[in-house]
Coordinates of C-alpha atoms in Angstrom, one line a residue:
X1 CA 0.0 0.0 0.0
X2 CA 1.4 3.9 -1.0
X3 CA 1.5 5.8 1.4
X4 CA -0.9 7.6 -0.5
X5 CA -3.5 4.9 -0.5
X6 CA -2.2 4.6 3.4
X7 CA -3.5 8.0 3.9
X8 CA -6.9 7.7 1.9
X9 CA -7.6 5.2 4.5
X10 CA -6.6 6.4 7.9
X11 CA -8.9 9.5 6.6
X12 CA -11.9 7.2 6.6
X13 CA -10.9 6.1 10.1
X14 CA -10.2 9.3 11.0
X15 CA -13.9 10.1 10.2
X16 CA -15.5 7.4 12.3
X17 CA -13.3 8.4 15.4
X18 CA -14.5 11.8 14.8
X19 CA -18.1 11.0 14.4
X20 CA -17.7 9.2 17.7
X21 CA -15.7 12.1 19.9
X22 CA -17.9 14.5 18.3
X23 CA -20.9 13.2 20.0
X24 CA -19.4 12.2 22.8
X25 CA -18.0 15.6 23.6
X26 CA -20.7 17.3 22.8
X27 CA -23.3 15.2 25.4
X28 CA -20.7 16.4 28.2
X29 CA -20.3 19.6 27.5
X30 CA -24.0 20.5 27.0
X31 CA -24.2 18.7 30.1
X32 CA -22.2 20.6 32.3
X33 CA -23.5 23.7 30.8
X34 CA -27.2 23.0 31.6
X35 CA -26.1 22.0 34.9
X36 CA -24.5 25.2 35.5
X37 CA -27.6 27.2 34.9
X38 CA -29.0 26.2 37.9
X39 CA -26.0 26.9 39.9
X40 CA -24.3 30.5 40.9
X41 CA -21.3 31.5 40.1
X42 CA -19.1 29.5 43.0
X43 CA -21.1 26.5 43.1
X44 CA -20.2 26.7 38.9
X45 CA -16.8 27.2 39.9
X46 CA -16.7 23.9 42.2
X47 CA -18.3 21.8 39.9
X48 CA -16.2 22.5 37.1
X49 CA -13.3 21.9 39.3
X50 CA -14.4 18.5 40.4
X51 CA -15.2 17.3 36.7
X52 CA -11.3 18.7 36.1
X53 CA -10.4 16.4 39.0
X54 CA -12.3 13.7 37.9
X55 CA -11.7 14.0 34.3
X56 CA -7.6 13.8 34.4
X57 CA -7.7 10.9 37.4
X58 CA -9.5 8.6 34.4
X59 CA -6.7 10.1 32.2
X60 CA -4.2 9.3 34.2
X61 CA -5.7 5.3 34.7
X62 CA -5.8 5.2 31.0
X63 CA -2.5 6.5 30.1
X64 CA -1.1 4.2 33.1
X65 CA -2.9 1.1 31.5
X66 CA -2.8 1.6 27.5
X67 CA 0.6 3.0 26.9
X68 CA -0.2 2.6 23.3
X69 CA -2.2 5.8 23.7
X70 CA 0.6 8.0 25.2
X71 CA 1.4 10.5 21.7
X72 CA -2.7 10.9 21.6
X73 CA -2.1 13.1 24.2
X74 CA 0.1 16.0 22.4
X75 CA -2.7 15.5 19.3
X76 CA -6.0 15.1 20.4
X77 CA -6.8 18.9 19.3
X78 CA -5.9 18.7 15.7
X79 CA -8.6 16.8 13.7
X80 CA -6.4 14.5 11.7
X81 CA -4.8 12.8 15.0
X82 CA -5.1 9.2 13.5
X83 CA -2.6 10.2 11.2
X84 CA -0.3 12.3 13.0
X85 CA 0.6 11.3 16.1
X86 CA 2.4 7.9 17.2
X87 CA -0.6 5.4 17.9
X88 CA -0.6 3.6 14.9
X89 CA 2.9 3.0 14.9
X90 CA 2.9 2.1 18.5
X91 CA 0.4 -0.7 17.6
X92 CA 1.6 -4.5 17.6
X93 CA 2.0 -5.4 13.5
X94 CA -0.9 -7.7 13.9
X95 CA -3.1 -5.1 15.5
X96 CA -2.0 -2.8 12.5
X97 CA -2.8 -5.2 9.8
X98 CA -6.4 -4.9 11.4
X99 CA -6.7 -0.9 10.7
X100 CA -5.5 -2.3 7.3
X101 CA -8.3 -4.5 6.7
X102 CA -11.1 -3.1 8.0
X103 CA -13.6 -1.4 6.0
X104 CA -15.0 1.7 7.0
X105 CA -18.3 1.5 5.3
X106 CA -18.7 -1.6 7.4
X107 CA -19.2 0.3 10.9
X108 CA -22.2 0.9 12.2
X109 CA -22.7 3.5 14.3
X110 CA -26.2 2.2 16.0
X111 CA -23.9 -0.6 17.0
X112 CA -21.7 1.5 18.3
X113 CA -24.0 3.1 20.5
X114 CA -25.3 0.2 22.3
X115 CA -21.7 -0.9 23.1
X116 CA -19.1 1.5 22.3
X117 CA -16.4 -1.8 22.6
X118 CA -18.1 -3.4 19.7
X119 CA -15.6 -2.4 17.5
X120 CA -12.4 -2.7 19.8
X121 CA -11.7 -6.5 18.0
X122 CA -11.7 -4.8 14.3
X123 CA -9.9 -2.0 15.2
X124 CA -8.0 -2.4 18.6
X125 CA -8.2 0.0 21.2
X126 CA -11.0 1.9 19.5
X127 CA -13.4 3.0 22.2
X128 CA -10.2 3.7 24.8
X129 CA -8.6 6.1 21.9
X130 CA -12.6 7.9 21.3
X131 CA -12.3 8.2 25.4
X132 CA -8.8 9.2 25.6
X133 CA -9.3 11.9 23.0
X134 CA -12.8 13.2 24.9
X135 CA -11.5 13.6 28.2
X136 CA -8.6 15.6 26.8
X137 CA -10.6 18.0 25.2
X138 CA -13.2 18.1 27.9
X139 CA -10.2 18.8 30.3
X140 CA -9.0 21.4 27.9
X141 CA -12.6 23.4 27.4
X142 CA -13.0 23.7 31.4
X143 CA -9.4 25.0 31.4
X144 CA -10.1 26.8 29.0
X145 CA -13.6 28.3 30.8
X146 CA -11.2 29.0 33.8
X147 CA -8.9 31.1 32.1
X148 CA -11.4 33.5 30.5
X149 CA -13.0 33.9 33.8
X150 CA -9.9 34.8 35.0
X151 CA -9.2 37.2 32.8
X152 CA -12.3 38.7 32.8
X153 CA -11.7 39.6 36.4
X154 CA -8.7 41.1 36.2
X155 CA -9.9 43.1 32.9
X156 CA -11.1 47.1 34.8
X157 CA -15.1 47.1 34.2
X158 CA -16.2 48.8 31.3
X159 CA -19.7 51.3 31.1
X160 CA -22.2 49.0 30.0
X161 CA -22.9 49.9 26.5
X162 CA -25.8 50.4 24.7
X163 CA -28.3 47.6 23.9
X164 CA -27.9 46.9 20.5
X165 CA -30.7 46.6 18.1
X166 CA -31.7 43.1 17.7
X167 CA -31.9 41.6 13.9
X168 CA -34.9 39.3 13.0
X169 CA -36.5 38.2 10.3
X170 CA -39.8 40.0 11.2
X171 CA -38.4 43.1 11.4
X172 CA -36.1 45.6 9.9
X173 CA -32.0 45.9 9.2
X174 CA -31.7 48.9 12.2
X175 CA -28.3 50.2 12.2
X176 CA -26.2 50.2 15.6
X177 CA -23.4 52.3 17.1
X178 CA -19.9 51.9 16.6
X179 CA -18.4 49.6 19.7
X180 CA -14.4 48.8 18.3
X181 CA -11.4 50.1 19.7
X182 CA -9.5 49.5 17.1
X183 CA -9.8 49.3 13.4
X184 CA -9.2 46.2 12.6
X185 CA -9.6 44.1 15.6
X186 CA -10.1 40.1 14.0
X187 CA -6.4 41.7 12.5
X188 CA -8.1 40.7 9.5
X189 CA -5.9 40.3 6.1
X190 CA -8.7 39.3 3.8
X191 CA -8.9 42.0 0.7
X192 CA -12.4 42.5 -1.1
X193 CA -12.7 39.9 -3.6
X194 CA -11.9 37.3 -0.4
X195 CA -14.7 39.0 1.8
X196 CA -17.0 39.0 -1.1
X197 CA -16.3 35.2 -1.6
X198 CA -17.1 34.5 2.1
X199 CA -20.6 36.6 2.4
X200 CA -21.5 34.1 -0.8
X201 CA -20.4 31.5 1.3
X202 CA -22.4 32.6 4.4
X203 CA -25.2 33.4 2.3
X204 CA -25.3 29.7 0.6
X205 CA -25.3 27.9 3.9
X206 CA -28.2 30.7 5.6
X207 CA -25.6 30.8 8.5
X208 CA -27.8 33.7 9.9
X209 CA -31.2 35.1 9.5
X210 CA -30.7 37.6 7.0
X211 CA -28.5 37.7 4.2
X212 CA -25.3 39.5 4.5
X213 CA -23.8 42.0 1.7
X214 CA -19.8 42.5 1.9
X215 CA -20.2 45.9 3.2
X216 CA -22.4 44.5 6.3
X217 CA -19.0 41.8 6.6
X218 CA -16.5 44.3 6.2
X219 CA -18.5 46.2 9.6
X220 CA -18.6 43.0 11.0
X221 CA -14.7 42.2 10.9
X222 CA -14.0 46.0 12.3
X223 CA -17.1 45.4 15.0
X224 CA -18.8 47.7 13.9
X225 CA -21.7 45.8 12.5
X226 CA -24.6 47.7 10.2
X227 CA -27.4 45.4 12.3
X228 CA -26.8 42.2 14.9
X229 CA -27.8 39.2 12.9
X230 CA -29.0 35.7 15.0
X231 CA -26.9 32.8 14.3
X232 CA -29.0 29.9 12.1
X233 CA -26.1 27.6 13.6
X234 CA -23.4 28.0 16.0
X235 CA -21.4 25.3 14.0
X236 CA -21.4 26.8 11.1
X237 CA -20.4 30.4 12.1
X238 CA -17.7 28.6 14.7
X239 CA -16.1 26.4 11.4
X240 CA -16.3 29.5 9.6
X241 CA -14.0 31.5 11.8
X242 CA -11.9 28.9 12.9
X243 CA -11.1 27.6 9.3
X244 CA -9.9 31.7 8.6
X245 CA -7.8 31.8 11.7
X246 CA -5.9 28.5 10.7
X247 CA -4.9 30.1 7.7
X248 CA -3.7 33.0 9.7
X249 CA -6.4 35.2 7.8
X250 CA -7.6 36.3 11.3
X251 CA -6.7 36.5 14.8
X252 CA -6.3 33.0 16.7
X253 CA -8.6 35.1 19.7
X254 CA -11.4 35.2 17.4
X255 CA -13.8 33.8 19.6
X256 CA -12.7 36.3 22.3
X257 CA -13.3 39.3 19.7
X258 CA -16.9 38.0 18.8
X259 CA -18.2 37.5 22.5
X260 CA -16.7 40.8 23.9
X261 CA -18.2 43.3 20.8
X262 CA -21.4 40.7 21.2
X263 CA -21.3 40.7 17.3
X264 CA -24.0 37.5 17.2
X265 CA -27.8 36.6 18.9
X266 CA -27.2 32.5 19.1
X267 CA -30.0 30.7 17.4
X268 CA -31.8 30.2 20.3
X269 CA -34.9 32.1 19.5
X270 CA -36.7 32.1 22.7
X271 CA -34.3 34.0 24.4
X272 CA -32.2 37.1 23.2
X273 CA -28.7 36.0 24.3
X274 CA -25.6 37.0 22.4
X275 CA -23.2 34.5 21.4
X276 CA -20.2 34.3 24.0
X277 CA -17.2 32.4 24.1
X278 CA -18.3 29.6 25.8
X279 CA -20.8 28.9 23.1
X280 CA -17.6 29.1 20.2
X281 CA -15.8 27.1 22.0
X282 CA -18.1 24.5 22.4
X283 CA -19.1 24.9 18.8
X284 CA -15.9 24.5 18.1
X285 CA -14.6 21.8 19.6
X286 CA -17.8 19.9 17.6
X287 CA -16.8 20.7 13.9
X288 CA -13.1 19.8 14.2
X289 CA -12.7 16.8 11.7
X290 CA -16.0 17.3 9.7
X291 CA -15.6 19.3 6.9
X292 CA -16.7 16.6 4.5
X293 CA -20.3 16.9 6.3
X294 CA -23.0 18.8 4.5
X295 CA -23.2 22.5 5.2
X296 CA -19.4 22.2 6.4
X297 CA -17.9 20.8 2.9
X298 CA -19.3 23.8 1.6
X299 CA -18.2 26.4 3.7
X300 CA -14.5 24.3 3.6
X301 CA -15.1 24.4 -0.3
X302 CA -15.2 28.3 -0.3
X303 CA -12.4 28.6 2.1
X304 CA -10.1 26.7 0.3
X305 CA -10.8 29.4 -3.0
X306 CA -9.7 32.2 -1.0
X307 CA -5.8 31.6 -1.4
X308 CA -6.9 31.7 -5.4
X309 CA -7.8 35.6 -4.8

């Protein structure tokens, strides 16, 4: 097998332990966020520092019992991990001639769900790796939670600004005051035929509910937005962003940038609640490894045009 056709095949692998940590991760995260809304702010605080507790003792057993799984650790965030780190070639050569062999159209993820072990004959070590690579994302995200708070507290408090006009579907484009600091604060690079390509982009997949124009993006990117538009899906807008700052086409604090200038309503209708860091985090953590899926592939197809421009 080229390595070529070695690589076709771990991505098809790749896709089914993404399918599973994607679900996975997102059941315990939505989980300890709904919990939290019942909670105040230092009974929050406690519980997230028991999961951390609890979450890096069952790393710790895991790593001590499947040494196999010891590179996963310094690639669990990148969405091709199959491929890059060391666990394949940490395998026994009769455990890797397995990976070989199996065919990818064969799983069944129903299966899966009623015993996530099902698999671990066909393709050893599967549901330990789909765990390992959870919990080390789950640890990261509450780190991740704690840090922001953090620095949110040591940040001097601002004057609350003005409410901003809200942006629905029922109602008109109103415009809203300018909130930036700076001018460009995504320290975006993109020129005009790039932001043009993304509002079609945003546009094709309804990401929000209304239809942007580049001039409305270009106010978006200096947070100075012409009206706040709802999210249609958190996903979409988190892959979006993520995908431009891989590329280095915006800042790697994104997320921070679009929950402090409250630049998004989420889609959650019922409730007029801006999307914060939390939620693009979340988000994001969801869409790593699935830009072949639906709406994704065809916001990673536009991306991938933008070096073209």
């Amino acid at each position: 097998m080229t390595e070529e056709e070695l690589k076709v095949k771990f991505n098809y692998i790749q896709g089914i332990f993404n399918r599973c940590i994607n679900h996975a991760y997102q059941i315990i995260t939505d989980s300890i966020v709904a919990k939290s809304e019942y909670l105040n702010r230092e009974q929050a605080d406690e519980l997230e520092q028991q999961e951390y507790i609890r979450t890096t003792d069952e790393l710790a057993q895991l790593y001590i019992r499947y040494s196999v799984l010891d590179d996963i650790q310094n690639f669990y965030s990148i969405p091709d991990f199959f491929w890059e780190s060391g666990f394949y070639e940490a395998l026994m050569p009769d455990e890797k001639r397995k990976y070989l062999l199996f065919s990818p159209l064969s799983f069944n993820y129903s299966r899966y769900e009623q015993d996530n072990s099902v698999y671990d004959e066909e393709l050893p070590y599967f549901s330990v790796v789909v765990r390992v690579v959870v919990l080390e994302r789950y640890s990261a995200y509450l780190r991740k939670k704690k840090e922001d708070r953090a620095q949110t507290e040591t940040q001097p408090k601002q004057e609350q600004e003005e409410q901003k006009p809200i942006t629905n579907t029922e109602f008109p484009i109103k415009a809203v005051p300018p909130i930036a600091e700076t001018e460009n604060p995504f320290g975006s690079i993109l020129n005009d035929k790039q932001i043009e390509l993304i509002a079609d982009c945003i546009n094709e997949v309804k990401m929000f509910n209304a239809s942007v124009t580049v001039d409305d993006l270009k106010a978006i990117l200096s947070c100075k937005p012409n009206a706040i538009l709802r999210s249609n899906n958190n996903r979409y807008v988190a892959f979006l962003f993520s995908e431009l700052s891989s590329r280095s086409l915006i800042t790697a604090n994104w997320q921070s940038v679009i929950a402090n200038n409250k630049l998004f309503l989420s889609k959650d209708k019922s409730r007029d609640k801006y999307l914060n860091q939390g939620d693009l985090a979340t988000a994001t953590n969801y869409v790593k490894g699935i830009s072949h899926e639906k709406g994704f592939a065809t916001i990673y197809n536009y991306i991938k045009q933008l070096k073209r421009l």
